[in-house]
mmCIF file of C-alpha atoms in Angstrom:
data_model
loop_
_atom_site.group_PDB
_atom_site.id
_atom_site.type_symbol
_atom_site.label_atom_id
_atom_site.label_comp_id
_atom_site.label_asym_id
_atom_site.label_seq_id
_atom_site.Cartn_x
_atom_site.Cartn_y
_atom_site.Cartn_z
ATOM 1 C CA ALA A 1 -36.882 1.452 33.042
ATOM 2 C CA GLN A 2 -34.475 -0.348 35.296
ATOM 3 C CA SER A 3 -30.998 1.129 35.656
ATOM 4 C CA VAL A 4 -27.982 0.959 37.923
ATOM 5 C CA THR A 5 -25.500 3.715 38.669
ATOM 6 C CA GLN A 6 -22.109 3.232 40.227
ATOM 7 C CA PRO A 7 -20.877 6.785 40.819
ATOM 8 C CA ASP A 8 -17.238 5.883 41.381
ATOM 9 C CA ILE A 9 -15.379 4.637 38.323
ATOM 10 C CA HIS A 10 -12.122 4.104 40.177
ATOM 11 C CA ILE A 11 -11.301 3.857 43.904
ATOM 12 C CA THR A 12 -7.923 3.431 45.590
ATOM 13 C CA VAL A 13 -7.630 2.319 49.215
ATOM 14 C CA SER A 14 -4.740 1.222 51.380
ATOM 15 C CA GLU A 15 -4.485 -2.386 52.431
ATOM 16 C CA GLY A 16 -6.219 -2.831 55.777
ATOM 17 C CA ALA A 17 -8.444 0.203 55.298
ATOM 18 C CA SER A 18 -12.218 -0.009 55.110
ATOM 19 C CA LEU A 19 -14.044 0.062 51.802
ATOM 20 C CA GLU A 20 -17.432 1.234 50.600
ATOM 21 C CA LEU A 21 -18.524 1.009 46.973
ATOM 22 C CA ARG A 22 -21.672 2.876 46.055
ATOM 23 C CA CYS A 23 -24.579 1.626 43.996
ATOM 24 C CA ASN A 24 -27.870 3.331 43.206
ATOM 25 C CA TYR A 25 -30.660 1.679 41.292
ATOM 26 C CA SER A 26 -33.876 2.580 39.582
ATOM 27 C CA TYR A 27 -36.582 -0.079 39.587
ATOM 28 C CA GLY A 28 -40.357 0.054 39.808
ATOM 29 C CA ALA A 29 -40.877 -2.805 42.230
ATOM 30 C CA THR A 30 -38.947 -4.474 45.012
ATOM 31 C CA PRO A 31 -35.560 -5.033 43.459
ATOM 32 C CA TYR A 32 -33.410 -8.096 43.376
ATOM 33 C CA LEU A 33 -29.884 -6.733 43.867
ATOM 34 C CA PHE A 34 -26.496 -8.268 43.290
ATOM 35 C CA TRP A 35 -22.807 -7.492 43.596
ATOM 36 C CA TYR A 36 -20.368 -9.299 41.333
ATOM 37 C CA VAL A 37 -16.570 -9.144 41.231
ATOM 38 C CA GLN A 38 -14.358 -9.594 38.188
ATOM 39 C CA SER A 39 -10.629 -10.207 38.457
ATOM 40 C CA PRO A 40 -8.484 -9.461 35.396
ATOM 41 C CA GLY A 41 -9.044 -11.987 32.636
ATOM 42 C CA GLN A 42 -11.832 -13.692 34.526
ATOM 43 C CA GLY A 43 -15.585 -13.904 34.426
ATOM 44 C CA LEU A 44 -17.924 -12.454 37.024
ATOM 45 C CA GLN A 45 -18.257 -14.075 40.435
ATOM 46 C CA LEU A 46 -21.216 -13.434 42.705
ATOM 47 C CA LEU A 47 -20.292 -11.755 45.998
ATOM 48 C CA LEU A 48 -23.758 -11.426 47.499
ATOM 49 C CA LYS A 49 -27.408 -10.860 46.697
ATOM 50 C CA TYR A 50 -30.519 -9.312 48.225
ATOM 51 C CA PHE A 51 -34.045 -10.503 47.584
ATOM 52 C CA SER A 52 -36.004 -9.717 50.717
ATOM 53 C CA GLY A 53 -35.798 -9.819 54.485
ATOM 54 C CA ASP A 54 -32.827 -8.516 56.404
ATOM 55 C CA THR A 55 -31.503 -5.434 54.648
ATOM 56 C CA LEU A 56 -27.897 -6.211 55.628
ATOM 57 C CA VAL A 57 -26.621 -9.157 53.644
ATOM 58 C CA GLN A 58 -23.384 -11.024 54.085
ATOM 59 C CA GLY A 59 -21.383 -12.361 51.201
ATOM 60 C CA ILE A 60 -18.204 -14.184 50.427
ATOM 61 C CA LYS A 61 -14.673 -12.891 51.087
ATOM 62 C CA GLY A 62 -15.830 -10.786 54.051
ATOM 63 C CA PHE A 63 -18.057 -8.455 52.022
ATOM 64 C CA GLU A 64 -21.452 -7.153 53.096
ATOM 65 C CA ALA A 65 -24.020 -4.839 51.565
ATOM 66 C CA GLU A 66 -26.931 -2.869 52.914
ATOM 67 C CA PHE A 67 -30.184 -2.303 51.056
ATOM 68 C CA LYS A 68 -31.711 1.110 51.730
ATOM 69 C CA ARG A 69 -35.039 1.483 49.990
ATOM 70 C CA SER A 70 -35.423 5.155 50.897
ATOM 71 C CA GLN A 71 -32.147 5.966 49.170
ATOM 72 C CA SER A 72 -32.459 3.392 46.365
ATOM 73 C CA SER A 73 -28.999 2.237 47.294
ATOM 74 C CA PHE A 74 -27.182 -1.047 47.781
ATOM 75 C CA ASN A 75 -23.663 -0.147 48.885
ATOM 76 C CA LEU A 76 -20.950 -2.761 49.255
ATOM 77 C CA ARG A 77 -18.656 -2.682 52.272
ATOM 78 C CA LYS A 78 -15.654 -4.455 53.678
ATOM 79 C CA PRO A 79 -14.042 -3.525 57.022
ATOM 80 C CA SER A 80 -10.470 -4.360 56.025
ATOM 81 C CA VAL A 81 -9.328 -4.617 52.433
ATOM 82 C CA HIS A 82 -6.760 -7.165 51.304
ATOM 83 C CA TRP A 83 -4.472 -6.762 48.291
ATOM 84 C CA SER A 84 -6.286 -9.645 46.619
ATOM 85 C CA ASP A 85 -9.497 -7.590 46.596
ATOM 86 C CA ALA A 86 -8.140 -5.459 43.750
ATOM 87 C CA ALA A 87 -10.613 -6.086 40.936
ATOM 88 C CA GLU A 88 -13.624 -4.630 39.194
ATOM 89 C CA TYR A 89 -16.929 -4.642 41.048
ATOM 90 C CA PHE A 90 -20.340 -4.606 39.425
ATOM 91 C CA CYS A 91 -23.695 -3.863 40.975
ATOM 92 C CA ALA A 92 -26.748 -5.294 39.216
ATOM 93 C CA VAL A 93 -30.514 -5.255 39.512
ATOM 94 C CA GLY A 94 -32.547 -8.257 38.455
ATOM 95 C CA ALA A 95 -35.460 -7.984 36.069
ATOM 96 C CA PHE A 96 -37.122 -11.336 36.248
ATOM 97 C CA SER A 97 -39.938 -12.905 34.363
ATOM 98 C CA SER A 98 -41.323 -16.379 34.560
ATOM 99 C CA ASN A 99 -38.747 -17.733 32.186
ATOM 100 C CA THR A 100 -35.583 -15.665 32.458
ATOM 101 C CA GLY A 101 -33.430 -13.876 34.981
ATOM 102 C CA LYS A 102 -32.075 -10.821 33.214
ATOM 103 C CA LEU A 103 -29.589 -8.616 35.076
ATOM 104 C CA ILE A 104 -28.988 -4.929 34.421
ATOM 105 C CA PHE A 105 -25.448 -3.958 35.345
ATOM 106 C CA GLY A 106 -23.825 -0.741 36.433
ATOM 107 C CA GLN A 107 -20.694 0.539 34.747
ATOM 108 C CA GLY A 108 -18.441 -0.995 37.360
ATOM 109 C CA THR A 109 -15.964 0.333 39.920
ATOM 110 C CA THR A 110 -12.303 -0.527 39.642
ATOM 111 C CA LEU A 111 -10.677 -1.047 43.033
ATOM 112 C CA GLN A 112 -6.964 -0.531 43.444
ATOM 113 C CA VAL A 113 -5.312 -1.533 46.725
ATOM 114 C CA LYS A 114 -2.125 0.226 47.854
ATOM 115 C CA PRO A 115 0.347 -1.730 49.975
ATOM 116 C CA GLU B 1 -15.967 -29.983 34.449
ATOM 117 C CA THR B 2 -18.090 -27.681 36.509
ATOM 118 C CA GLY B 3 -19.706 -24.301 36.015
ATOM 119 C CA VAL B 4 -19.777 -22.441 32.732
ATOM 120 C CA THR B 5 -17.024 -23.010 30.189
ATOM 121 C CA GLN B 6 -16.306 -20.766 27.221
ATOM 122 C CA THR B 7 -14.074 -21.473 24.242
ATOM 123 C CA PRO B 8 -11.946 -20.093 22.813
ATOM 124 C CA ARG B 9 -10.645 -17.794 25.524
ATOM 125 C CA HIS B 10 -9.002 -15.555 22.925
ATOM 126 C CA LEU B 11 -9.876 -15.027 19.277
ATOM 127 C CA VAL B 12 -8.394 -12.730 16.655
ATOM 128 C CA MET B 13 -10.238 -12.447 13.380
ATOM 129 C CA GLY B 14 -10.349 -10.315 10.301
ATOM 130 C CA MET B 15 -13.455 -8.491 9.210
ATOM 131 C CA THR B 16 -14.203 -11.042 6.499
ATOM 132 C CA ASN B 17 -13.759 -14.135 8.669
ATOM 133 C CA LYS B 18 -16.477 -16.368 10.070
ATOM 134 C CA LYS B 19 -15.927 -17.810 13.519
ATOM 135 C CA SER B 20 -17.954 -19.082 16.461
ATOM 136 C CA LEU B 21 -17.824 -18.749 20.226
ATOM 137 C CA LYS B 22 -18.942 -21.717 22.292
ATOM 138 C CA CYS B 23 -20.428 -21.870 25.771
ATOM 139 C CA GLU B 24 -21.234 -24.975 27.785
ATOM 140 C CA GLN B 25 -22.841 -25.104 31.218
ATOM 141 C CA HIS B 26 -22.666 -28.046 33.585
ATOM 142 C CA LEU B 27 -25.095 -26.697 36.180
ATOM 143 C CA GLY B 28 -28.368 -28.176 34.942
ATOM 144 C CA HIS B 29 -29.712 -24.723 34.125
ATOM 145 C CA ASN B 30 -32.221 -24.052 31.388
ATOM 146 C CA ALA B 31 -31.600 -20.380 30.561
ATOM 147 C CA MET B 32 -28.465 -19.044 28.885
ATOM 148 C CA TYR B 33 -27.260 -15.557 28.039
ATOM 149 C CA TRP B 34 -24.709 -13.696 25.946
ATOM 150 C CA TYR B 35 -23.333 -10.429 27.338
ATOM 151 C CA LYS B 36 -20.874 -8.065 25.667
ATOM 152 C CA GLN B 37 -18.322 -6.283 27.842
ATOM 153 C CA SER B 38 -16.545 -3.326 26.255
ATOM 154 C CA ALA B 39 -14.034 -1.112 27.992
ATOM 155 C CA LYS B 40 -15.592 1.508 30.255
ATOM 156 C CA LYS B 41 -19.156 0.490 29.384
ATOM 157 C CA PRO B 42 -21.736 -1.482 31.352
ATOM 158 C CA LEU B 43 -22.243 -5.076 30.408
ATOM 159 C CA GLU B 44 -24.667 -5.223 27.502
ATOM 160 C CA LEU B 45 -27.169 -8.057 27.326
ATOM 161 C CA MET B 46 -27.207 -9.423 23.777
ATOM 162 C CA PHE B 47 -29.332 -12.562 23.743
ATOM 163 C CA VAL B 48 -31.365 -14.637 26.163
ATOM 164 C CA TYR B 49 -32.403 -18.236 25.632
ATOM 165 C CA SER B 50 -34.874 -20.011 27.885
ATOM 166 C CA LEU B 51 -35.650 -23.674 27.348
ATOM 167 C CA GLU B 52 -33.698 -23.439 24.085
ATOM 168 C CA GLU B 53 -35.973 -20.718 22.738
ATOM 169 C CA ARG B 54 -34.685 -17.207 22.113
ATOM 170 C CA VAL B 55 -36.706 -14.913 24.342
ATOM 171 C CA GLU B 56 -34.761 -11.714 23.919
ATOM 172 C CA ASN B 57 -32.625 -10.070 21.279
ATOM 173 C CA ASN B 58 -31.485 -6.634 22.321
ATOM 174 C CA SER B 59 -31.183 -4.989 18.903
ATOM 175 C CA VAL B 60 -27.986 -6.832 18.168
ATOM 176 C CA PRO B 61 -26.647 -6.497 14.603
ATOM 177 C CA SER B 62 -27.271 -9.487 12.358
ATOM 178 C CA ARG B 63 -23.543 -10.132 12.047
ATOM 179 C CA PHE B 64 -23.975 -11.815 15.453
ATOM 180 C CA SER B 65 -26.043 -14.986 15.214
ATOM 181 C CA PRO B 66 -26.805 -17.053 18.325
ATOM 182 C CA GLU B 67 -27.635 -20.736 18.418
ATOM 183 C CA CYS B 68 -28.852 -22.837 21.327
ATOM 184 C CA PRO B 69 -29.072 -26.497 20.258
ATOM 185 C CA ASN B 70 -29.854 -27.722 23.780
ATOM 186 C CA SER B 71 -30.050 -26.395 27.316
ATOM 187 C CA SER B 72 -26.343 -27.007 27.953
ATOM 188 C CA HIS B 73 -24.833 -25.374 24.890
ATOM 189 C CA LEU B 74 -24.891 -21.892 23.454
ATOM 190 C CA PHE B 75 -23.037 -20.566 20.437
ATOM 191 C CA LEU B 76 -22.412 -17.118 19.041
ATOM 192 C CA HIS B 77 -21.651 -17.194 15.332
ATOM 193 C CA LEU B 78 -19.659 -14.247 14.058
ATOM 194 C CA HIS B 79 -19.311 -12.993 10.493
ATOM 195 C CA THR B 80 -18.173 -9.778 8.811
ATOM 196 C CA LEU B 81 -17.502 -8.118 12.146
ATOM 197 C CA GLN B 82 -16.290 -4.579 12.648
ATOM 198 C CA PRO B 83 -13.350 -3.400 14.781
ATOM 199 C CA GLU B 84 -15.812 -1.920 17.297
ATOM 200 C CA ASP B 85 -17.045 -5.438 17.970
ATOM 201 C CA SER B 86 -13.773 -6.160 19.753
ATOM 202 C CA ALA B 87 -14.747 -6.931 23.338
ATOM 203 C CA LEU B 88 -15.028 -9.615 25.990
ATOM 204 C CA TYR B 89 -18.056 -11.815 25.331
ATOM 205 C CA LEU B 90 -19.460 -13.413 28.446
ATOM 206 C CA CYS B 91 -21.808 -16.352 28.604
ATOM 207 C CA ALA B 92 -24.011 -16.959 31.622
ATOM 208 C CA SER B 93 -26.622 -19.438 32.725
ATOM 209 C CA SER B 94 -29.431 -19.541 35.268
ATOM 210 C CA GLN B 95 -32.393 -21.580 36.314
ATOM 211 C CA ALA B 96 -35.323 -20.056 34.450
ATOM 212 C CA GLY B 97 -38.228 -19.343 36.752
ATOM 213 C CA GLY B 98 -36.065 -19.926 39.779
ATOM 214 C CA THR B 99 -36.313 -17.753 42.847
ATOM 215 C CA THR B 100 -32.645 -16.930 43.235
ATOM 216 C CA GLY B 101 -32.163 -15.160 39.934
ATOM 217 C CA GLU B 102 -28.440 -15.622 40.133
ATOM 218 C CA LEU B 103 -26.477 -15.761 36.901
ATOM 219 C CA PHE B 104 -23.386 -17.927 36.682
ATOM 220 C CA PHE B 105 -20.774 -16.573 34.302
ATOM 221 C CA GLY B 106 -18.048 -18.129 32.245
ATOM 222 C CA GLU B 107 -14.602 -16.578 32.034
ATOM 223 C CA GLY B 108 -15.336 -14.965 28.703
ATOM 224 C CA SER B 109 -13.989 -15.026 25.175
ATOM 225 C CA ARG B 110 -11.754 -12.064 24.332
ATOM 226 C CA LEU B 111 -12.436 -11.112 20.715
ATOM 227 C CA THR B 112 -10.189 -8.839 18.658
ATOM 228 C CA VAL B 113 -11.347 -7.799 15.197
ATOM 229 C CA LEU B 114 -8.623 -6.486 12.912
#
């Protein structure tokens, strides 16, 4: 069965510091992988996605993620965190059929940014 | 309006009430979803509709009743809920059979059951 694990429930970084959020997945085939961000009181916004090709994908707001098949990981990175990046981040794996695009989400990582 | 719109944004109801959550998408998609987001738990997929037909129901209690009258609208009818049903209910849409697989989410309806 497909599953996603985000080992870190809560992370605190200083503004300007680098960030890496971890994501491990379990999926029988080539996965479709996503990172979403959720600000308080808001819905989920897509940061980036991986389907195939280059294993380093660029997203919005300066985020990037690297797909590592050997480690079943899709970690999210940002070289310099801004205070506005404080939010909850969700990794997801896509389980697609011909008529739907179902996503399986991890538990989420809450990012706190210190001034 | 653009994107996915959910109403109401906040709802407080008693256990004997009957209410409905509404979702509307303006993206031309033909698949719609209800997710439940509870504190400290992964998002739980509740229902999936594709081309207005329910294609998945993830063992959701019958006190939740979805309705998809057309490809742009999705409802979640609520009756005799329990306090543990208090959560953020998120609606999403996508292009069924598309290659991107991306879901577009609304801002959610925060439900409190007293």
